[in-house]
Amino acid sequence: MHNNGEKLNGSEIFFECLRREQVEYIFGYPGGALLKVYETLHDVEDIKHILVRHEQGATHMAEGYARATGRPGVVLVTSGPGATNTVTGITNAYMDSTPLVVFTGQVPSSLIGNDAFQEADIVGITRPITKHNFLVKDVKELATTISKAFYLATNGRPGPVLVDMPKDVLNAECTFEWPESVEIRGFKPTIKCHANQVQKAAKMISKAKRPLFYIGGGVITAEASEELRKLAIDLQIPVTMTLQGLGAFPGDHPLSMGMLGMHGTYWSNQAVSNCDLLIAVGARFDDRVTGKVDTFATQAYKIHNDIDPTNVDKNIKVDLPVVGDSKDFLASLLEAMPKTKEDRSAWLSEIEAWRKQCPLDYTIEPESLKTEFVIDEVSKQTRGHAVVVTDVGQHQMWTSQYYKFTEPRSIITSGGLGTMGFGLPSAIGAAFGVTGRPVVLFSGDGGLMMNIQELVTAVFNKLPVKIFLINNSYLGMVRQWQELFHQEKYSFTDLAASNPDFVKVAEAFGCKAMSASNPESARNAITEALAYNDGPVLVDFRVVRKDMVFPMVPAGGSISDMLLARLNPKTMV
């Protein structure tokens, strides 16, 4: 630890700032513009650098770490292609409100704008996909800039912040001064909700006959799950969650409705369409949730709490906006609610009838393996206690339906951007941040191939990630849409002829691997994988190739009119 007043070079200041921010891990990859940083890093022992195999992998690892721990993920990459390789991960973090601080090396200040070797205007490139970004022009500004970056990434609605560091700034020296406080003009997020708005919300809730909580990832970010649980149970209000909100309310509780929206449960969507009060907390009315907006919750008075005022009235006009932190909102509601409670037994009975009308179920056949069975079995064997990471596609939606998330920070998935290749590196990042809970990855074969090089990172660091490969040898979700809506023209979605033997590939990386193709072998493989903790393990589940995720809402349709599996005339083989 260095003291204020010491003379340090930019690279030394960089690491001293990370210490002050209590950074534990850096996910990075060296390069020419960062040679001074990596020279200094050689003698740094209190901050662990994780060598990734691709810069996109670094951003997703940092996302996984951030989502699992609630702390900002830190990325360190070189200029030019190193920086541009982070763009997908930064966008993913921006869409899903994940706190990241991405440090990029840059060519010397005198060469910026001259098309120098490995130069890219990463500040210009990432301006639309970051909360803010900085180009450090003087070593004297470095400490203050880094302090601002962490403050911006973690306060208000979280998100990614980028700091571009020219080579000459990292080499230059100055007197180190750590700022005691951070003031950023124009950035003052509203944390405490307006008391009058909370009182109005409490009044509407107290007299509602058919209320419904619609919960997003903001509740988990705000660490507000306990307040939500108390409020929902005390008032007997059912809870439906977005993909990112799963786990905010226990998935095995009778009031849990599971997920709503395009691949949500039938009863959730029916409840949204028939409720008289919709209480949206930490959610943004995404198009995958609302479906056709002019048919969404038309009978409901809508209350919307969000820390980001730009989310209010963006997609759906609401009746009562409450800007502020979700924990403050729910805690204030707990205090404001009158002691007399409305009888909601009739509403809960109506929901239970919808649940029985179209339950989530699947068939088990002894010689074939369904993805639903694999996910359900993992849920049972882990008792909902695992940190579950998914890639993107059919398996992601089946996970939301069949895994019972019992606690927050249990699902890590790419929501807003839908990034294939997110799963494996994100699971690795989560494994660095989590102890005492298994880290389980569900990935399709298409998504796994996109960042499979990061298997080396998992093996080298002996991370006990359980990689459950849902292998249907298709780009499954695209194939599903081709079958249902594009005349069964399966254009470039069949991977059977080109996929490798994933067991052999994993073993070549030094990873324990096995395969399963029926329920009995799958159950045994899951048990064995969950018990193995000497490093990563991959199970190649050879699942039914043409299975489809139901129920679903066709694009542009109303969530009240779901396409149900039993109404689908096609035979799934």
XYZ file of C-alpha atoms in Angstrom:
573
model
C 0.000 0.000 0.000
C 1.348 3.393 -1.037
C 0.589 6.607 0.797
C -0.660 9.946 -0.471
C 2.263 12.172 -1.367
C 4.474 9.396 -2.744
C 5.869 9.798 -6.242
C 4.592 6.961 -8.430
C 4.373 6.199 -12.129
C 1.025 5.674 -13.834
C 1.181 1.892 -13.614
C 1.884 2.004 -9.893
C -0.963 4.477 -9.429
C -3.237 2.118 -11.347
C -2.675 -0.749 -8.925
C -2.804 1.503 -5.878
C -6.230 2.718 -7.013
C -7.432 -0.865 -7.410
C -6.299 -1.584 -3.853
C -8.266 1.415 -2.589
C -11.319 0.039 -4.433
C -10.733 -3.383 -2.807
C -10.393 -5.150 -6.159
C -9.744 -8.859 -5.763
C -9.506 -10.058 -9.360
C -8.521 -8.588 -12.720
C -9.580 -10.480 -15.843
C -7.033 -9.541 -18.461
C -4.756 -10.167 -21.418
C -1.411 -8.372 -21.963
C -0.307 -6.386 -24.993
C 2.092 -3.712 -26.183
C 0.287 -0.671 -24.799
C 0.162 -2.277 -21.350
C 3.756 -3.463 -21.034
C 4.473 -1.056 -18.161
C 1.345 -2.233 -16.323
C 2.313 -5.881 -16.671
C 5.878 -5.066 -15.608
C 4.443 -3.629 -12.378
C 1.959 -6.500 -12.069
C 4.838 -8.977 -11.924
C 5.504 -7.858 -8.352
C 1.885 -7.364 -7.255
C 0.745 -10.108 -4.889
C -2.439 -8.766 -3.303
C -4.478 -8.519 -6.532
C -4.975 -11.679 -8.590
C -4.723 -11.429 -12.369
C -6.649 -14.082 -14.300
C -5.199 -14.698 -17.752
C -8.074 -15.211 -20.175
C -7.695 -16.536 -23.706
C -9.799 -13.883 -25.463
C -10.740 -10.366 -24.409
C -14.445 -11.041 -24.905
C -13.999 -13.843 -22.387
C -12.502 -11.327 -19.957
C -15.592 -9.114 -20.060
C -17.983 -12.034 -19.583
C -15.875 -13.388 -16.696
C -16.010 -9.967 -15.070
C -19.790 -9.961 -15.594
C -20.155 -13.379 -13.984
C -18.051 -12.280 -11.036
C -20.059 -9.055 -10.649
C -23.439 -10.757 -10.889
C -22.466 -13.461 -8.392
C -20.959 -11.101 -5.813
C -22.544 -7.683 -6.361
C -19.053 -6.182 -6.647
C -17.763 -4.539 -9.846
C -15.909 -6.766 -12.311
C -12.561 -5.441 -13.565
C -11.142 -5.970 -17.073
C -7.666 -5.088 -18.344
C -6.870 -5.280 -22.067
C -4.505 -3.696 -24.540
C -5.235 -1.157 -27.258
C -6.729 -1.698 -30.716
C -8.009 -5.259 -31.176
C -7.705 -5.970 -27.463
C -10.049 -3.082 -26.750
C -12.484 -3.758 -29.591
C -12.790 -7.403 -28.524
C -14.474 -6.170 -25.328
C -17.330 -4.427 -27.139
C -19.795 -7.341 -27.003
C -19.241 -7.896 -23.295
C -19.521 -4.188 -22.524
C -22.804 -4.003 -24.442
C -24.059 -7.078 -22.619
C -23.225 -5.487 -19.252
C -24.875 -2.233 -20.294
C -28.108 -3.974 -21.299
C -28.215 -6.048 -18.092
C -27.091 -3.281 -15.687
C -23.931 -5.083 -14.563
C -21.160 -3.045 -12.894
C -17.902 -3.323 -14.842
C -14.793 -1.160 -15.002
C -12.912 -1.852 -18.233
C -9.342 -0.565 -18.500
C -7.889 -0.353 -21.994
C -4.346 0.481 -22.985
C -3.947 3.131 -25.670
C -1.172 4.239 -28.007
C 0.928 7.211 -26.779
C -0.977 10.504 -26.643
C 1.144 12.010 -29.420
C 0.058 9.232 -31.815
C -3.678 9.281 -31.100
C -5.500 10.042 -34.340
C -2.542 9.064 -36.531
C -3.689 5.507 -37.317
C -0.837 4.193 -35.217
C -0.179 0.474 -34.836
C -2.951 -1.107 -32.727
C -4.847 2.159 -32.378
C -8.630 2.296 -32.123
C -10.872 5.065 -30.848
C -12.334 2.890 -28.121
C -13.815 5.899 -26.315
C -15.791 6.806 -29.433
C -16.690 3.198 -30.162
C -18.051 2.510 -26.666
C -19.775 5.828 -25.978
C -23.293 4.431 -26.710
C -22.717 1.248 -24.645
C -21.205 2.580 -21.421
C -22.578 4.634 -18.563
C -19.547 6.827 -19.148
C -16.033 6.518 -20.488
C -12.784 8.382 -19.992
C -9.597 9.065 -21.923
C -6.882 9.878 -19.376
C -4.774 12.727 -20.788
C -2.474 13.381 -17.817
C -1.059 11.046 -15.175
C -2.193 13.543 -12.538
C -5.821 12.753 -13.529
C -5.446 8.977 -13.338
C -6.333 8.391 -9.676
C -9.330 10.718 -9.760
C -10.561 9.154 -13.014
C -10.340 5.608 -11.665
C -12.202 6.658 -8.510
C -14.958 8.204 -10.640
C -15.143 5.092 -12.825
C -15.848 2.775 -9.885
C -18.323 5.250 -8.408
C -20.262 5.515 -11.664
C -20.235 1.760 -12.301
C -21.730 0.918 -8.911
C -24.031 3.809 -7.996
C -27.539 4.371 -9.283
C -28.390 1.884 -12.003
C -25.151 -0.142 -12.309
C -23.346 -0.517 -15.619
C -20.004 -0.583 -17.433
C -17.495 2.276 -17.395
C -14.379 2.359 -19.588
C -11.053 4.028 -18.821
C -8.642 4.431 -21.759
C -5.013 4.806 -20.629
C -2.363 6.002 -23.140
C 1.048 4.395 -22.892
C 2.835 7.637 -21.996
C 0.411 8.297 -19.130
C 1.203 4.881 -17.661
C 4.940 5.609 -17.881
C 4.797 9.172 -16.500
C 5.301 10.010 -12.820
C 3.471 12.286 -10.394
C 2.643 12.631 -6.717
C -0.074 10.142 -5.804
C -3.209 11.628 -4.260
C -6.267 9.455 -3.603
C -9.514 11.499 -3.619
C -11.414 11.149 -0.341
C -14.785 11.726 -1.997
C -16.264 11.655 -5.489
C -18.370 14.418 -6.977
C -19.596 14.086 -10.560
C -21.579 16.980 -11.949
C -25.021 15.936 -13.138
C -24.853 12.464 -11.584
C -26.987 12.332 -8.448
C -29.175 9.207 -8.576
C -32.330 9.266 -6.475
C -32.040 6.629 -3.759
C -34.842 7.526 -1.332
C -38.325 7.281 -2.795
C -40.718 10.222 -2.436
C -42.880 9.630 0.652
C -46.096 10.815 -1.020
C -45.619 8.396 -3.907
C -45.037 5.520 -1.486
C -48.195 6.456 0.433
C -50.208 6.505 -2.801
C -48.788 3.069 -3.715
C -49.703 1.679 -0.286
C -53.251 2.999 -0.628
C -53.696 1.371 -4.059
C -52.276 -1.949 -2.830
C -54.488 -1.983 0.271
C -57.710 -1.853 -1.752
C -56.670 -3.998 -4.758
C -58.592 -7.249 -5.263
C -56.216 -8.817 -7.805
C -52.718 -7.344 -7.248
C -49.550 -8.777 -8.760
C -45.861 -8.082 -8.150
C -43.805 -7.889 -11.380
C -40.177 -8.150 -10.228
C -36.996 -7.462 -12.192
C -33.266 -7.730 -11.624
C -33.221 -4.371 -9.865
C -34.601 -6.026 -6.727
C -31.604 -8.369 -6.637
C -29.160 -5.542 -7.368
C -30.668 -3.524 -4.505
C -30.403 -6.516 -2.115
C -34.145 -6.133 -1.537
C -35.247 -9.781 -1.660
C -36.005 -10.033 2.050
C -38.250 -6.950 1.940
C -40.059 -8.380 -1.096
C -40.548 -11.739 0.597
C -42.023 -10.180 3.741
C -44.314 -7.861 1.798
C -45.623 -10.492 -0.614
C -46.283 -13.079 2.092
C -47.801 -10.587 4.529
C -50.173 -9.173 1.904
C -50.675 -12.471 0.035
C -49.694 -10.942 -3.295
C -48.411 -13.348 -5.972
C -45.000 -12.638 -7.512
C -43.942 -13.023 -11.128
C -40.352 -12.380 -12.165
C -38.363 -11.507 -15.239
C -35.487 -13.695 -16.375
C -33.058 -11.499 -14.420
C -35.408 -11.293 -11.445
C -35.613 -15.049 -10.828
C -34.515 -15.856 -7.290
C -35.610 -12.469 -5.937
C -38.564 -14.396 -4.450
C -38.243 -18.109 -3.580
C -39.235 -20.182 -6.602
C -40.625 -22.969 -4.426
C -43.042 -20.700 -2.507
C -46.784 -21.027 -3.335
C -46.921 -17.308 -4.206
C -44.152 -17.658 -6.781
C -45.507 -17.485 -10.329
C -42.196 -18.118 -12.051
C -41.271 -16.058 -15.101
C -43.625 -13.992 -17.247
C -43.408 -13.003 -20.903
C -42.531 -14.771 -24.136
C -41.544 -18.108 -22.543
C -43.045 -17.450 -19.130
C -45.618 -19.591 -17.406
C -49.170 -19.581 -18.703
C -50.558 -18.614 -15.296
C -48.152 -15.667 -14.939
C -49.219 -14.184 -18.234
C -52.884 -14.769 -17.482
C -52.426 -13.085 -14.105
C -50.793 -10.054 -15.762
C -53.673 -9.834 -18.218
C -56.329 -10.067 -15.494
C -54.836 -8.261 -12.485
C -56.299 -4.957 -11.292
C -52.982 -3.694 -9.897
C -49.508 -4.349 -11.312
C -46.603 -3.406 -9.043
C -43.441 -3.329 -11.160
C -40.252 -3.169 -9.091
C -36.759 -2.964 -10.594
C -38.023 -4.009 -14.026
C -38.080 -2.136 -17.319
C -41.075 -3.514 -19.259
C -38.853 -5.210 -21.833
C -40.490 -6.283 -25.116
C -39.920 -9.962 -24.252
C -42.089 -9.346 -21.170
C -44.835 -7.151 -22.594
C -45.463 -8.673 -26.004
C -47.904 -6.429 -27.869
C -47.805 -3.317 -25.718
C -51.381 -2.133 -26.284
C -52.702 -5.435 -24.888
C -50.383 -5.579 -21.857
C -52.118 -5.501 -18.454
C -54.944 -3.360 -19.810
C -57.132 -3.876 -16.720
C -54.424 -2.886 -14.260
C -53.470 0.275 -12.442
C -49.689 0.294 -12.865
C -47.130 1.270 -10.228
C -43.510 1.393 -11.421
C -40.522 1.667 -9.105
C -37.075 2.018 -10.695
C -33.852 3.795 -9.785
C -33.436 4.919 -13.400
C -36.039 7.578 -14.279
C -35.454 7.016 -18.012
C -37.059 3.574 -17.638
C -40.352 5.088 -16.496
C -42.946 5.453 -19.285
C -40.324 4.286 -21.810
C -42.230 1.235 -23.061
C -45.446 1.193 -21.029
C -47.272 4.224 -19.646
C -47.748 3.829 -15.901
C -50.171 5.427 -13.449
C -47.838 5.904 -10.496
C -44.066 6.279 -10.978
C -41.856 5.893 -7.882
C -38.235 6.716 -8.680
C -35.694 5.386 -6.198
C -33.873 2.369 -4.854
C -35.985 -0.799 -4.775
C -34.908 -1.693 -1.250
C -36.026 1.709 -0.010
C -39.322 1.398 -1.906
C -40.204 -2.048 -0.545
C -39.055 -1.219 2.987
C -41.101 2.000 2.909
C -44.137 0.088 1.673
C -43.800 -2.351 4.571
C -44.069 0.573 6.976
C -46.811 2.384 5.066
C -49.252 -0.495 4.603
C -52.362 -0.331 6.798
C -52.858 -3.116 9.333
C -56.125 -4.320 7.818
C -55.554 -6.659 4.886
C -57.671 -7.455 1.836
C -58.811 -11.077 1.414
C -57.113 -12.350 -1.755
C -58.090 -16.020 -1.589
C -60.393 -15.746 -4.627
C -57.575 -14.234 -6.719
C -55.110 -16.909 -5.638
C -57.672 -19.616 -6.453
C -58.142 -18.156 -9.926
C -54.367 -18.275 -10.490
C -54.220 -21.851 -9.231
C -56.875 -22.800 -11.800
C -54.701 -21.362 -14.590
C -51.738 -23.281 -13.197
C -53.687 -26.547 -13.381
C -55.081 -25.677 -16.802
C -51.610 -25.474 -18.375
C -48.895 -26.807 -16.053
C -45.221 -27.056 -16.926
C -44.646 -30.741 -17.557
C -42.805 -33.131 -19.841
C -42.717 -36.817 -20.622
C -39.909 -39.179 -19.624
C -38.992 -41.963 -22.023
C -36.324 -44.514 -21.053
C -34.332 -44.331 -24.297
C -34.397 -40.588 -25.030
C -33.301 -37.562 -23.057
C -35.209 -34.299 -22.782
C -33.577 -31.048 -21.728
C -36.426 -30.414 -19.305
C -35.505 -33.607 -17.436
C -31.824 -32.618 -17.188
C -32.582 -29.167 -15.763
C -35.289 -30.481 -13.438
C -32.926 -33.162 -12.147
C -30.129 -30.646 -11.522
C -32.625 -28.452 -9.659
C -33.639 -31.374 -7.466
C -30.094 -32.561 -6.769
C -28.848 -29.041 -5.908
C -32.103 -28.177 -4.043
C -32.122 -24.837 -5.874
C -28.924 -23.823 -4.054
C -26.553 -23.619 -7.036
C -25.381 -20.530 -8.852
C -26.784 -21.285 -12.290
C -25.218 -19.724 -15.377
C -26.734 -20.141 -18.821
C -25.733 -19.395 -22.344
C -28.471 -18.214 -24.723
C -31.192 -20.192 -26.463
C -33.706 -22.914 -25.727
C -31.821 -24.258 -22.709
C -31.891 -20.736 -21.218
C -35.689 -20.647 -21.355
C -36.058 -24.194 -20.062
C -33.788 -23.227 -17.161
C -36.095 -20.339 -16.294
C -39.040 -22.733 -16.317
C -37.700 -25.843 -14.581
C -34.964 -24.738 -12.192
C -36.433 -23.606 -8.865
C -34.327 -20.609 -7.821
C -34.653 -20.256 -4.062
C -32.327 -17.302 -3.392
C -31.033 -14.159 -5.123
C -27.854 -14.015 -7.222
C -28.570 -17.556 -8.355
C -29.094 -17.008 -12.081
C -26.482 -15.381 -14.287
C -27.608 -15.066 -17.876
C -27.493 -12.734 -20.846
C -30.897 -11.080 -21.030
C -31.089 -7.827 -22.945
C -28.445 -8.599 -25.549
C -28.861 -12.381 -25.757
C -25.152 -13.072 -26.239
C -24.223 -16.570 -27.354
C -20.818 -17.398 -25.898
C -21.654 -15.670 -22.611
C -22.091 -18.850 -20.579
C -18.683 -20.500 -20.165
C -16.595 -17.406 -19.342
C -19.340 -16.011 -17.114
C -19.488 -19.271 -15.160
C -15.717 -19.067 -14.710
C -16.039 -15.520 -13.368
C -18.799 -16.602 -10.999
C -16.636 -19.461 -9.722
C -13.941 -16.964 -8.700
C -16.496 -14.999 -6.708
C -18.529 -17.797 -5.105
C -17.566 -20.224 -2.372
C -19.774 -22.771 -0.678
C -22.224 -23.117 -3.563
C -21.850 -25.179 -6.755
C -21.537 -23.219 -10.009
C -23.557 -24.899 -12.750
C -23.453 -23.917 -16.415
C -26.169 -24.886 -18.871
C -24.940 -24.247 -22.414
C -26.017 -25.234 -25.878
C -23.492 -26.659 -28.314
C -23.671 -23.544 -30.508
C -22.966 -21.157 -27.638
C -20.226 -23.294 -26.100
C -18.244 -23.208 -29.355
C -18.173 -19.409 -29.337
C -15.850 -19.104 -26.321
C -14.690 -22.674 -25.806
C -11.077 -21.465 -25.536
C -11.845 -20.307 -21.984
C -11.986 -23.953 -20.913
C -8.217 -23.549 -20.544
C -8.801 -20.787 -17.984
C -11.103 -23.054 -15.960
C -8.688 -26.004 -16.107
C -5.579 -23.961 -15.270
C -7.279 -22.399 -12.236
C -8.866 -25.721 -11.172
C -12.321 -24.177 -10.964
C -15.070 -26.703 -10.078
C -17.534 -25.476 -12.711
C -20.144 -28.039 -13.745
C -20.528 -27.617 -17.520
C -23.799 -29.236 -18.514
C -23.833 -29.194 -22.306
C -27.327 -29.416 -23.774
C -26.300 -30.891 -27.104
C -29.056 -31.122 -29.703
C -26.645 -30.405 -32.580
C -28.841 -27.520 -33.674
C -28.996 -23.787 -33.146
C -32.111 -24.799 -31.277
C -34.021 -21.575 -30.753
C -33.431 -20.387 -34.309
C -34.487 -23.829 -35.557
C -37.679 -23.582 -33.472
C -38.609 -20.278 -35.087
C -37.769 -21.654 -38.530
C -40.170 -24.540 -37.913
C -43.003 -22.453 -36.516
C -42.780 -19.257 -38.546
C -40.438 -19.742 -41.528
C -41.884 -22.639 -43.524
C -39.562 -25.249 -41.953
C -36.636 -23.945 -43.986
C -33.778 -24.948 -41.682
C -31.184 -22.654 -43.153
C -27.765 -23.173 -41.515
C -29.022 -24.281 -38.113
C -28.198 -28.015 -38.284
C -24.780 -28.548 -36.664
C -24.783 -32.355 -36.594
C -22.307 -32.780 -39.447
C -19.857 -30.161 -38.150
C -19.899 -30.430 -34.343
C -16.827 -31.976 -32.720
C -16.819 -34.757 -30.152
C -17.182 -32.508 -27.118
C -15.962 -35.151 -24.670
C -12.709 -35.512 -26.583
C -12.355 -31.743 -26.943
C -12.852 -31.216 -23.210
C -10.369 -33.961 -22.376
C -7.840 -32.381 -24.735
C -8.152 -29.205 -22.662
C -7.482 -31.278 -19.518
C -11.113 -31.232 -18.379
C -12.920 -34.243 -16.937
C -15.733 -35.191 -19.332
C -18.507 -37.724 -19.826
C -21.693 -38.112 -21.846
C -25.286 -39.190 -21.264
C -28.166 -39.951 -23.625
C -31.003 -41.307 -21.459
C -32.571 -40.395 -18.100
C -30.739 -43.022 -16.037
C -27.275 -42.154 -17.364
C -28.097 -38.445 -17.094
C -29.100 -38.732 -13.448
C -25.894 -40.620 -12.627
C -23.727 -38.143 -14.566
C -25.284 -35.191 -12.733
C -24.595 -36.821 -9.376
C -20.994 -37.567 -10.343
C -20.386 -34.081 -11.746
C -21.808 -32.332 -8.676
C -19.524 -34.425 -6.434
C -16.365 -33.629 -8.455
C -14.521 -30.553 -7.200
C -10.927 -30.976 -8.410
C -11.542 -28.828 -11.478
C -14.145 -28.331 -14.189
C -16.247 -31.200 -15.470
C -18.231 -31.355 -18.706
C -21.230 -33.597 -19.304
C -22.345 -33.899 -22.925
C -26.100 -34.513 -22.714
C -27.304 -35.864 -26.054
C -30.856 -34.546 -25.876
C -33.891 -34.840 -28.162
C -32.866 -32.880 -31.230
C -36.132 -31.246 -32.291
C -37.714 -30.507 -28.936
C -39.272 -27.046 -28.615
C -39.781 -24.621 -25.736
C -43.406 -24.074 -24.847
C -45.429 -22.183 -23.887
C -44.407 -19.220 -26.024
C -45.776 -15.939 -27.280
C -45.171 -15.393 -31.005
C -43.270 -12.180 -31.780
C -45.602 -9.189 -31.678
C -48.387 -11.200 -30.065
C -50.256 -10.614 -26.851
C -48.983 -12.435 -23.762
C -52.560 -13.500 -23.025
C -52.563 -15.615 -26.210
C -49.790 -18.159 -25.730
C -48.885 -20.962 -28.096
C -49.111 -24.099 -25.962
C -47.241 -27.340 -26.553
C -50.358 -29.456 -26.672
C -51.808 -27.228 -29.402
C -48.743 -27.692 -31.602
C -49.597 -30.231 -34.328
C -46.005 -31.175 -35.120
C -44.416 -34.372 -33.867
C -41.203 -33.776 -31.924
C -38.596 -36.450 -32.498
